[in-house]
Coordinates of C-alpha atoms and ligand atoms in Angstrom, one line a residue:
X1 CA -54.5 23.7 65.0
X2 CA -53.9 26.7 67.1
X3 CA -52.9 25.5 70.8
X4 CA -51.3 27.4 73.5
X5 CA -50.5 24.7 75.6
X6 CA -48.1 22.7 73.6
X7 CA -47.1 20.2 75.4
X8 CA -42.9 20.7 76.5
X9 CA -40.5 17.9 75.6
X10 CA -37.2 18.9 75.4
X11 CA -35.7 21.0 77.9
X12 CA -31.7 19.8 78.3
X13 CA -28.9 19.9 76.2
X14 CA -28.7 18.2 73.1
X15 CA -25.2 16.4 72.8
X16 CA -23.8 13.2 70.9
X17 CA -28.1 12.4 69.9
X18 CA -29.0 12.7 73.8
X19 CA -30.3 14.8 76.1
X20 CA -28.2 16.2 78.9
X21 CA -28.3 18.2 81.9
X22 CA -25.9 21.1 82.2
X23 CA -22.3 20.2 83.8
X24 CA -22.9 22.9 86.3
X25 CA -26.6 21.5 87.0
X26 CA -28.1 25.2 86.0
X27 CA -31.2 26.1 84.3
X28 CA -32.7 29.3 82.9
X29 CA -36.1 30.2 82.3
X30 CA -37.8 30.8 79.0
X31 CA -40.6 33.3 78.9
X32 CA -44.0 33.8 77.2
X33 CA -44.2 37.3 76.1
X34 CA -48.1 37.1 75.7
X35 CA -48.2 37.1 79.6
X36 CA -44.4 37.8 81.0
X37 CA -44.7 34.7 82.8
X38 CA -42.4 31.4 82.8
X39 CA -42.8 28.8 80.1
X40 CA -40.6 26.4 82.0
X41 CA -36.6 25.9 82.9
X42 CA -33.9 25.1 80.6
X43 CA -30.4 23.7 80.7
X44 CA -28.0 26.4 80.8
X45 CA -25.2 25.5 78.7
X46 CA -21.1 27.1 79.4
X47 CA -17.8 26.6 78.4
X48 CA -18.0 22.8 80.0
X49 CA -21.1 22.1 78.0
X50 CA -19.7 23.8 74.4
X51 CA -16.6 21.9 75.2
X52 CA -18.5 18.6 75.5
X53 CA -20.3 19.7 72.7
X54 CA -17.4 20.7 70.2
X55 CA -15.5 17.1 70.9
X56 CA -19.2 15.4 69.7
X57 CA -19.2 17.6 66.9
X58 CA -15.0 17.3 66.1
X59 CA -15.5 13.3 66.7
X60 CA -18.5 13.2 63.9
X61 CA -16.4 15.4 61.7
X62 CA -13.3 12.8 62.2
X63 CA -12.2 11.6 58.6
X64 CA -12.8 8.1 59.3
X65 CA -16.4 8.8 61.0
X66 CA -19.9 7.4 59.4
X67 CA -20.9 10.9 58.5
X68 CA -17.5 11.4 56.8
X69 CA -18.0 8.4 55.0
X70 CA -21.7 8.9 53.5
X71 CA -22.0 9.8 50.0
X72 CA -23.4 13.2 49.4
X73 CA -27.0 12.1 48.7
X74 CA -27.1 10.2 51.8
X75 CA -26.4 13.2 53.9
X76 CA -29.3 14.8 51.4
X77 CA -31.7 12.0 52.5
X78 CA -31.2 12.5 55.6
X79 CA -32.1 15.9 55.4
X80 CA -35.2 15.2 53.4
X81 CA -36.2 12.6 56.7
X82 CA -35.6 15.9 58.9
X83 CA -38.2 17.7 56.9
X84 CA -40.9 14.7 56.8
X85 CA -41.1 14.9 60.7
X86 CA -41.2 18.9 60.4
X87 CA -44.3 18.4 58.1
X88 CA -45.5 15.5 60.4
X89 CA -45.1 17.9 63.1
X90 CA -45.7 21.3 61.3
X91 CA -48.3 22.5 63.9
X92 CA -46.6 21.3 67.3
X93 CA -44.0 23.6 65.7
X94 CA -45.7 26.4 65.0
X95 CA -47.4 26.5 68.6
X96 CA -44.1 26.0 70.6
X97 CA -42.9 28.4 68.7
X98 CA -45.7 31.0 68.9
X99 CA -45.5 30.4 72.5
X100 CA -41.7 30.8 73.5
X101 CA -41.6 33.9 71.0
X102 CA -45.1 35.5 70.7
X103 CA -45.0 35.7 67.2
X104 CA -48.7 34.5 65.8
X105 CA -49.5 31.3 65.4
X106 CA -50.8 31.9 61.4
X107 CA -47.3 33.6 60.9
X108 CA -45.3 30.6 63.3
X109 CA -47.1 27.9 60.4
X110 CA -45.5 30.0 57.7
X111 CA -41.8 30.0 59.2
X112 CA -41.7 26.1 59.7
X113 CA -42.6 26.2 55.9
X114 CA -39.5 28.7 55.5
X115 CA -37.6 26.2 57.3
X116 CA -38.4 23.1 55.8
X117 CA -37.8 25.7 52.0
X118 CA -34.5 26.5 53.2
X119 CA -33.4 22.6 54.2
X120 CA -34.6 21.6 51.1
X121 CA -33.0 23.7 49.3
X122 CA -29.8 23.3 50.7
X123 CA -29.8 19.6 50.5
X124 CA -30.8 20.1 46.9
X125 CA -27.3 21.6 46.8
X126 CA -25.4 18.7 48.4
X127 CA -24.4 16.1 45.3
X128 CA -24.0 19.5 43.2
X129 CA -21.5 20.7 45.4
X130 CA -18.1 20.5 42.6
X131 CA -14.6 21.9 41.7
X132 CA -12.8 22.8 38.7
X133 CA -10.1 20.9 36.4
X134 CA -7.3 24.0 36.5
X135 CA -4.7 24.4 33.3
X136 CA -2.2 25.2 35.2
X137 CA 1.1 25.7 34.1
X138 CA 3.2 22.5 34.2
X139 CA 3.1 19.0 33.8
X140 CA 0.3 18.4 36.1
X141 CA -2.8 17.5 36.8
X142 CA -4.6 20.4 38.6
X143 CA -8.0 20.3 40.1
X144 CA -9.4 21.7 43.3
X145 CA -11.7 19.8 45.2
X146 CA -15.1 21.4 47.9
X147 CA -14.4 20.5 51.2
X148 CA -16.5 20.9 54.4
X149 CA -14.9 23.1 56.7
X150 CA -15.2 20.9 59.5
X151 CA -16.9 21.7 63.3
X152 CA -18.9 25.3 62.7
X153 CA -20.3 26.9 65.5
X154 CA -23.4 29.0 64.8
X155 CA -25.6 31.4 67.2
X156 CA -28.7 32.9 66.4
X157 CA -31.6 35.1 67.6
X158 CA -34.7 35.0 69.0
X159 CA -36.8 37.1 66.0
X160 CA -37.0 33.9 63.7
X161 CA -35.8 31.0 65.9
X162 CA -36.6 28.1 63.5
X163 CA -35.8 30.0 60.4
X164 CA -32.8 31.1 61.4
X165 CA -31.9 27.5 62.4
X166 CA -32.8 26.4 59.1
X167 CA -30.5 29.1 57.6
X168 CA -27.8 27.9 59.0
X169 CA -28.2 23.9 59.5
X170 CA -29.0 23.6 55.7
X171 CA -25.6 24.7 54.3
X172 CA -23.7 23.4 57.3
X173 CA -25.3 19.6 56.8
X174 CA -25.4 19.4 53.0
X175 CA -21.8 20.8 52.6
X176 CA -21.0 17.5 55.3
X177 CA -20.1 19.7 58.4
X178 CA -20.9 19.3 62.0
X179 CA -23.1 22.1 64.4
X180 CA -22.7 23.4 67.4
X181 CA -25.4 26.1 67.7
X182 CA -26.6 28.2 70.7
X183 CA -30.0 29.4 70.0
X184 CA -31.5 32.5 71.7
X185 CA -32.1 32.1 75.8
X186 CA -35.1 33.8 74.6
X187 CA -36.2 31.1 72.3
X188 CA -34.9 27.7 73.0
X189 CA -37.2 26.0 73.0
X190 CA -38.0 24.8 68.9
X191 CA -34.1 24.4 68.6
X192 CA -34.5 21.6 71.1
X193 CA -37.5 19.9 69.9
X194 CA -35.7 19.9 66.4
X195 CA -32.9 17.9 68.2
X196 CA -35.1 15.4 68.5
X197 CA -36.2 15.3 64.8
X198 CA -32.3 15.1 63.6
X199 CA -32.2 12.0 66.3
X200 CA -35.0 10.2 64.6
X201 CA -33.7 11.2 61.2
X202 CA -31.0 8.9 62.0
X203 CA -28.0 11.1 61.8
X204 CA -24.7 10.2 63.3
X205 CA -24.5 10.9 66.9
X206 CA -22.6 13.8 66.6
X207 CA -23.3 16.0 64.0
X208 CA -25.8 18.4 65.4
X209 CA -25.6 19.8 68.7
X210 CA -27.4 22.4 71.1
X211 CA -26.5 24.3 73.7
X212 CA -28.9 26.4 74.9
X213 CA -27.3 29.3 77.0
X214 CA -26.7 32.9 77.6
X215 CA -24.1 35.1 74.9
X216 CA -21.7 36.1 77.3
X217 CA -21.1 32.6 78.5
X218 CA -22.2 30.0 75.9
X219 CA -21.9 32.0 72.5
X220 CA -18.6 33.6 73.9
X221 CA -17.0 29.7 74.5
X222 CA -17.8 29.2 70.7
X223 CA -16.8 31.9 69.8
X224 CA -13.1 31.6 71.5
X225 CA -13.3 27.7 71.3
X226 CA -10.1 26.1 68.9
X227 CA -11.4 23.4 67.4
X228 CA -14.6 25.0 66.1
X229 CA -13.6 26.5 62.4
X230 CA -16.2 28.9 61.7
X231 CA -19.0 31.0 63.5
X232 CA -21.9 31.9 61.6
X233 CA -23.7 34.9 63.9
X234 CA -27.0 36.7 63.5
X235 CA -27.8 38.8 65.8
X236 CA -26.9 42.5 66.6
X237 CA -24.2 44.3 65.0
X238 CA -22.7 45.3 68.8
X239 CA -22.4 41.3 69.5
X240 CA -21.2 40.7 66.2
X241 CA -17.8 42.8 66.3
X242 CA -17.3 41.1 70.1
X243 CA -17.9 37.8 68.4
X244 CA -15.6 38.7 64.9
X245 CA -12.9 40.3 67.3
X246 CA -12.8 36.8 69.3
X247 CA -12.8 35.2 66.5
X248 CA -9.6 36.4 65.5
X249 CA -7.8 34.7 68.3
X250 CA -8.3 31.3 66.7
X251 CA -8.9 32.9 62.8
X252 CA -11.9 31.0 62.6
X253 CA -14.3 32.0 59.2
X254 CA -16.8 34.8 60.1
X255 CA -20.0 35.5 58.9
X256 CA -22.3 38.0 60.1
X257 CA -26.0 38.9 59.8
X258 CA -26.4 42.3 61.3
X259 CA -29.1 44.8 61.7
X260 CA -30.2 47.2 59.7
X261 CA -32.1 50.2 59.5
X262 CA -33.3 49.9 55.7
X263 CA -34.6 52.3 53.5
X264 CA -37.8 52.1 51.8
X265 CA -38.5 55.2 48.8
X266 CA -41.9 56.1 47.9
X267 CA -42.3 58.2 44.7
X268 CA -44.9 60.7 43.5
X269 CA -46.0 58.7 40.5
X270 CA -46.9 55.9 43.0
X271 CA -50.0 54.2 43.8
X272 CA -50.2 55.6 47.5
X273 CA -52.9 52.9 48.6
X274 CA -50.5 49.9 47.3
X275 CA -47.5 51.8 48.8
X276 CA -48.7 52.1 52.1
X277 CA -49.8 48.5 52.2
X278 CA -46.2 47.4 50.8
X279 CA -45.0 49.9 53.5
X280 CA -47.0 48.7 56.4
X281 CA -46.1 45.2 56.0
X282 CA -42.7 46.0 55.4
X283 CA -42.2 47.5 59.1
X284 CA -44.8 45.5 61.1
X285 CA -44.0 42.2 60.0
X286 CA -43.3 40.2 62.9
X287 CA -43.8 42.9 65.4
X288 CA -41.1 45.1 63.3
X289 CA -38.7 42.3 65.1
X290 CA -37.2 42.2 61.5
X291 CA -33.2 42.6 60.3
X292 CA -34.7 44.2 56.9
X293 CA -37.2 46.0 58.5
X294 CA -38.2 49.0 56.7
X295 CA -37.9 51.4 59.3
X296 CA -37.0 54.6 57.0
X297 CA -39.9 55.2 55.1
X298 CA -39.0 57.7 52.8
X299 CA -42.1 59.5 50.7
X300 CA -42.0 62.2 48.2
X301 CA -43.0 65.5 49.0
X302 CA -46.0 65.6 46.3
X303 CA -47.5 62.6 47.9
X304 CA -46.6 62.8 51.5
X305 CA -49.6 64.0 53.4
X306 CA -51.6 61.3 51.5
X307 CA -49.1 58.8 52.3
X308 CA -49.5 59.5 55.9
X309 CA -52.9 59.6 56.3
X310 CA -53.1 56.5 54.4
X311 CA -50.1 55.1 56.6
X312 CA -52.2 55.9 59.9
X313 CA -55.5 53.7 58.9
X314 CA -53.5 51.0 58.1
X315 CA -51.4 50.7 61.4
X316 CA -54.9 51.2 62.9
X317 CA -56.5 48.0 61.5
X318 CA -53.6 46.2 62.2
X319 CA -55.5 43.1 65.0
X320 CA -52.9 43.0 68.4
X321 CA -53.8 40.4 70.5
X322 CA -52.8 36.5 72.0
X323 CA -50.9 35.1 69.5
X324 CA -53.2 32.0 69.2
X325 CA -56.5 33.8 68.5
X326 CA -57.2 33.2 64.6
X327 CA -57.4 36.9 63.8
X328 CA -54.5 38.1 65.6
X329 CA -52.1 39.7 63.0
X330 CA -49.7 41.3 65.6
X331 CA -48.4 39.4 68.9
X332 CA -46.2 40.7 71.9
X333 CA -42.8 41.5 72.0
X334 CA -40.2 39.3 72.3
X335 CA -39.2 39.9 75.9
X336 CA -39.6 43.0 78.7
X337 CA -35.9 44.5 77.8
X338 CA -36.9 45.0 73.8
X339 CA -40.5 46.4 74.9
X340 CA -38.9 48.7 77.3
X341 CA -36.2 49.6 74.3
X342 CA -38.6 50.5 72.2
X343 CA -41.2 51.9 74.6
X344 CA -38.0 54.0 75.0
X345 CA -37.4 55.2 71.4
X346 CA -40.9 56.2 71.1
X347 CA -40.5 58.7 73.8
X348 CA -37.6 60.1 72.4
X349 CA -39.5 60.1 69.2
X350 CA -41.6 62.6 71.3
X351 CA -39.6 64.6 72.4
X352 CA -37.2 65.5 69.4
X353 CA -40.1 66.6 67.3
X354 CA -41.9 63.9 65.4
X355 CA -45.6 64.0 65.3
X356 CA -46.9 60.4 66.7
X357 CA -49.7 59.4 64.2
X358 CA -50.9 56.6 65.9
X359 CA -50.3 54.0 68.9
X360 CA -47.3 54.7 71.1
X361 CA -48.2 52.7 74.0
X362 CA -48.6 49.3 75.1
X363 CA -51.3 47.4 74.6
X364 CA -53.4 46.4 77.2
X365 CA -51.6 45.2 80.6
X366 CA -50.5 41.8 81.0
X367 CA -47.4 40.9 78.4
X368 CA -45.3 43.2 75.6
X369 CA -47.7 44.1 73.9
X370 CA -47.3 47.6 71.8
X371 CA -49.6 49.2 69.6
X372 CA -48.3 49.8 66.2
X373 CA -47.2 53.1 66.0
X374 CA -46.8 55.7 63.2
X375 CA -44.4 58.8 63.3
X376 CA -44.6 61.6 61.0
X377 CA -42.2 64.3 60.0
X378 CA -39.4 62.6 61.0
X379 CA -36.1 63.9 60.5
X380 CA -32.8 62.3 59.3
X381 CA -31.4 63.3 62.7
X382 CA -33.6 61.9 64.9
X383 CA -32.7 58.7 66.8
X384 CA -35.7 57.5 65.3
X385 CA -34.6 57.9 62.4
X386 CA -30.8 56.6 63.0
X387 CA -31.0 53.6 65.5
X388 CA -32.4 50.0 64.7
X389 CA -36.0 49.8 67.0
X390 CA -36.9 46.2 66.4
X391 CA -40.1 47.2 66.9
X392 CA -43.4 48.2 65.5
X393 CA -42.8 52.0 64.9
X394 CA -43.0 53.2 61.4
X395 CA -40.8 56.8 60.6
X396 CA -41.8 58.7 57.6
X397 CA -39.6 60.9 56.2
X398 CA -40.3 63.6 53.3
X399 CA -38.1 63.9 50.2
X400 CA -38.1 65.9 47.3
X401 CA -35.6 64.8 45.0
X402 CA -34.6 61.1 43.9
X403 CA -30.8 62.5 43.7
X404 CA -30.9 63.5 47.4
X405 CA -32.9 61.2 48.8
X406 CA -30.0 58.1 47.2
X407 CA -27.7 60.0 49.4
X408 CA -29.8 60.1 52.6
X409 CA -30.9 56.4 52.4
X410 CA -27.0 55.7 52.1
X411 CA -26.0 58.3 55.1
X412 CA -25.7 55.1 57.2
X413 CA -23.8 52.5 58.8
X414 CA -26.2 50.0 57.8
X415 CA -26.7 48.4 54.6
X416 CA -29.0 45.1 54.5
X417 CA -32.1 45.9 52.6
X418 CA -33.7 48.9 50.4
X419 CA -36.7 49.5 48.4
X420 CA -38.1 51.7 46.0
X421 CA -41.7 51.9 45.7
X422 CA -42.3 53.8 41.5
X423 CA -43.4 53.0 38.4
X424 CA -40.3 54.7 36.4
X425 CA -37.9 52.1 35.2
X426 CA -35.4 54.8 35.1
X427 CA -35.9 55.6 39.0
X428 CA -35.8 51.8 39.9
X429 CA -32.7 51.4 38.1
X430 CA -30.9 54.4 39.4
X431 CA -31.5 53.7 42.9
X432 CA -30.8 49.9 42.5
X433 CA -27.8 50.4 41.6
X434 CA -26.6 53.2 43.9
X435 CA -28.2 52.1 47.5
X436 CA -25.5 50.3 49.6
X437 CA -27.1 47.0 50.4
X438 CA -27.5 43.7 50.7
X439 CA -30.9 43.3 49.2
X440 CA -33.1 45.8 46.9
X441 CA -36.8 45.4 46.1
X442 CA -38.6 47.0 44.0
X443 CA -42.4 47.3 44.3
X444 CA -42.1 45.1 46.7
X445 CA -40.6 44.5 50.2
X446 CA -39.5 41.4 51.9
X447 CA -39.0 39.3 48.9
X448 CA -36.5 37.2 51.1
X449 CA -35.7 33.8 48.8
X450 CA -34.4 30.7 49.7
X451 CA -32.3 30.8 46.3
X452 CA -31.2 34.2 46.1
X453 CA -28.0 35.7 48.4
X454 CA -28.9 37.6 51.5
X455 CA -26.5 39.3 53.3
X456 CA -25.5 43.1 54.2
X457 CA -22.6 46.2 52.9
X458 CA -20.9 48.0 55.8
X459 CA -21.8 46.8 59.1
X460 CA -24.9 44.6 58.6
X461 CA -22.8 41.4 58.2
X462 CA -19.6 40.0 56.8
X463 CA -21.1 37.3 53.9
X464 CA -24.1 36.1 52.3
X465 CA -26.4 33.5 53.3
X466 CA -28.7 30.9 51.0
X467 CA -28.5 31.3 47.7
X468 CA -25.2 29.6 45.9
X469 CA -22.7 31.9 48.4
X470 CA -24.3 30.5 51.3
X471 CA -23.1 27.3 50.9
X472 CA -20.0 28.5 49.9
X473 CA -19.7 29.9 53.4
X474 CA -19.4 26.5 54.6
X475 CA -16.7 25.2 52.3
X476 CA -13.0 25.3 51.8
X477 CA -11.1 25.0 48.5
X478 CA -8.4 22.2 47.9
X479 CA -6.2 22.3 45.2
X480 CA -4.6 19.2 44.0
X481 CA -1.7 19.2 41.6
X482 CA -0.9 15.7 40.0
X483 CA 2.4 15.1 38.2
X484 CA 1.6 14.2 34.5
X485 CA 4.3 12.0 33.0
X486 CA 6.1 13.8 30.4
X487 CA 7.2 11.3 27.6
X488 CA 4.0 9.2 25.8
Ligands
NAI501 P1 -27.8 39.8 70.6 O1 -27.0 40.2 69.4 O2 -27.3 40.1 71.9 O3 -28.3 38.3 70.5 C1 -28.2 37.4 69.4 C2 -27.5 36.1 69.8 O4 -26.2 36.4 70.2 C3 -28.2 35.4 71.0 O5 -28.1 34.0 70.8 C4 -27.3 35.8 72.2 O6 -27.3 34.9 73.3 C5 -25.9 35.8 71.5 N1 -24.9 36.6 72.2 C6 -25.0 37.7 73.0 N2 -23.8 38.1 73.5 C7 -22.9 37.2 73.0 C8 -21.5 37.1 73.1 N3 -20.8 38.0 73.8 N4 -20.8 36.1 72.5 C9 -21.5 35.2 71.7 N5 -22.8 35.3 71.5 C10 -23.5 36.3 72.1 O7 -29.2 40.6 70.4 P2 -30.3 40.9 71.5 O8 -29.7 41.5 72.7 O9 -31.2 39.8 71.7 O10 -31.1 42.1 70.8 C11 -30.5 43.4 70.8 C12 -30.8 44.1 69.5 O11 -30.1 43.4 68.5 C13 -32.2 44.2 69.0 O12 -32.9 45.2 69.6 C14 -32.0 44.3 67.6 O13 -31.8 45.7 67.3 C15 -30.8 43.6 67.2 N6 -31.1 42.2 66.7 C16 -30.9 42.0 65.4 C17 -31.3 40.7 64.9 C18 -31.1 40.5 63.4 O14 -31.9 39.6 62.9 N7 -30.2 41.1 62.7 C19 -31.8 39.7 65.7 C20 -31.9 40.0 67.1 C21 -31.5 41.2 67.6
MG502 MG1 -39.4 32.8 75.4

């Protein structure tokens, strides 16, 4: 049940299975955005703490080590334990996370289900995990074998904080690697209480660990740190070329999960009613605090004044309030520098020329709360229309052809998602295949799956998560050549 006073366990560093202060003896506060007021302090993690951290994590990873030693489907069972105390403890969850992030309680149930989907189906992956026999030239025997690739470090936002854990513990502990992960100083808080989940799992001592921390300090002594092999990042696409450029220094493995600032067509021969709703959801979602966002809602000239009006009552309806009530559909933002961001947008929505539809301002006093708001005839050259908001402000644009509009959508840095909203085959197809990104949906909009790749062209990341390439993100490749002897 809905409760917004969860009760806090865990608010120290997670190292070795135990709980630690910081070296330095610091703490941060985490926030509840609902009322801008101080959940309670947290350990702040630096380079002392990621360094105890990364010899925990190299130590578990040593060859001779119990985790080392388990058969795959032992490190899968353990994984499977990890998700019967997230089910045992689904709504605990839900309601620390609804209260360190602001994100509605209804929609904090349905990420810890996401989690426990993505853990499962990476541990599903972990006695699957094989090479090839090679016919290579020469008398030998040539195979090449999966191998973890050892101590990855791994950083993450504050917009899905258990997800996004999830994402990235899955691969990372069914390919037999070890963690060190800095979740958001906005959202530590589920990170840590999942800490104590892996320790009564019974994994080794060792092979997850949590620093909780600021980017410049915590994330940047992963990032530089030589013994961790790979960073896996999501998060802006400003920290991720700091975090790929300090990467180079050690040449650990890089992935990135950027921004966007994604597409979404609308036709003529569409449905206007279903493609609002698809549209709608598609930009709100999570207080529009979403990578794939649909924040370029392109609609076709012959329906566009329909599609707005439509667009308008929608965002209307849309229920803002405490993230606990059961009809809120739309919470605060995440902290006082995003609402002030996109506060700021808004106005500069204003003033180059947009016509504000709806909302605009906060809502109500206490908190970062805003209304969800609805732009019309925006432009292609408004900031609006070029920079990522990460918030709840929908832009609509007006096309005319589907030629020209495959060329606008692509006029971008980004490239993570895209969809296409018709019910020609032949327009799906075309634009499919010709819009630069990462993900494509048609008729639909944030059909994210567990199973499928996810990841973005240009700058909105560097690899693909879940799906078969996201394990592979967390393997190397041996190859082993075995002399054959050459008379029978
Ligand atoms: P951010 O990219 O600064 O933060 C993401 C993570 O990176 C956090 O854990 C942060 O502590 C860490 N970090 C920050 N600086 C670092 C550094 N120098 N070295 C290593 N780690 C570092 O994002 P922020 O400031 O929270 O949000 C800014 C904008 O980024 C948002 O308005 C949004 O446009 C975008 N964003 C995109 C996300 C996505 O899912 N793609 C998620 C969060 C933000
Ligand atoms: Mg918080």
């Amino acid at each position: 049940m809905a409760n917004s006073n969860p009760e806090i366990k865990y608010t120290q560093i997670f190292i070795n299975n135990e709980f630690v202060n910081a070296v330095s003896g610091k703490t941060f506060p985490t926030i509840n955005p609902s009322a801008g007021k101080k959940i309670v302090d947290v350990a702040e993690g630096d380079k002392a703490d990621v360094d105890l951290a990364v010899k925990a994590a190299k130590a578990a990873f040593d060859r001779k080590a119990p985790w080392r030693q388990m058969d795959a489907t032992a490190r899968a069972k353990l994984i499977y334990k990890l998700i019967g105390l997230m089910e045992r403890d689904l709504h605990y969850l839900a309601n620390l996370e609804s209260l360190d992030n602001g994100k509605p309680f209804n929609n904090a149930v349905y990420d810890v289900y996401g989690s426990i989907a993505a853990l499962r189906y990476s541990a599903e992956w972990a006695d699957k995990i094989t090479g090839d026999t090679v016919p290579s030239d020469g008398p030998h025997l040539t195979y090449t074998r999966k191998e973890p690739v050892g101590v990855v470090g791994q950083i993450i936002p504050w917009n899905y904080p258990m997800l996004m854990l999830a994402w990235k513990w899955g691969p990372a502990l069914a390919t037999g690697c070890t963690v060190v992960m800095k979740p958001a100083e906005q959202t530590p808080l589920t990170a840590l209480y999942l800490c104590s989940l892996v320790k009564e799992a019974g994994f080794p001592a060792g092979v997850v660990n949590v620093v909780p921390g600021y980017g410049p300090t915590a994330g940047h002594a992963i990032s530089v740190h030589p013994d961790v092999r790979k960073v896996a990042f999501t998060g802006s696409v400003e920290i991720g070329k700091i975090i790929m450029a300090e990467a180079a220094g050690t040449l650990k493995k890089v992935s990135l999960e950027l921004g966007g600032k994604s597409p979404l067509v609308i036709c003529d021969d569409a449905d206007v009613e279903e493609a609002a709703k698809i549209a709608y959801a598609g930009v709100f979602e999570n207080m529009g605090q979403c990578c794939i966002a649909a924040t370029r809602t392109f609609v076709q000239e012959g329906i566009y004044d329909a599609f707005v009006k439509k667009a308008t009552e929608l965002a209307k309806t849309r229920k803002v309030g405490c993230p606990f009530a059961q009809d809120t559909q739309h919470g605060p933002q995440v902290d006082e520098t995003q609402f002030k961001k996109i506060l700021g947008y808004i106005e500069k929505g204003k003033k180059e020329g947009a016509k504000l539809e709806t909302g605009g301002v906060q809502e109500g006093k206490e908190g970062y709360f805003i209304q969800p708001t609805v732009f019309s005839n925006v432009t292609d050259e408004m900031t609006i229309a070029k920079e990522e908001i990460f918030g709840p402000v929908q832009s609509i644009i007006k096309f005319k052809t589907l030629d020209e509009v495959i060329e606008r959508a692509n006029a971008t840095n980004f490239g993570l998602a895209a969809g296409i909203v018709t019910k020609s085959l032949n327009n799906a197809l075309v634009f499919s295949n010709a819009v630069e990104a990462g993900s494509v949906w048609v008729n639909t909009y944030l059909a994210v799956a567990v199973q499928a790749p996810f990841g973005g062209y240009k700058q909105s990341g560097i690899g693909r998560e879940m799906g078969k390439e996201g394990i592979e993100l967390y393997l190397e490749t041996k190859t082993v050549s075995i002399r054959l002897p050459t008379k029978v």
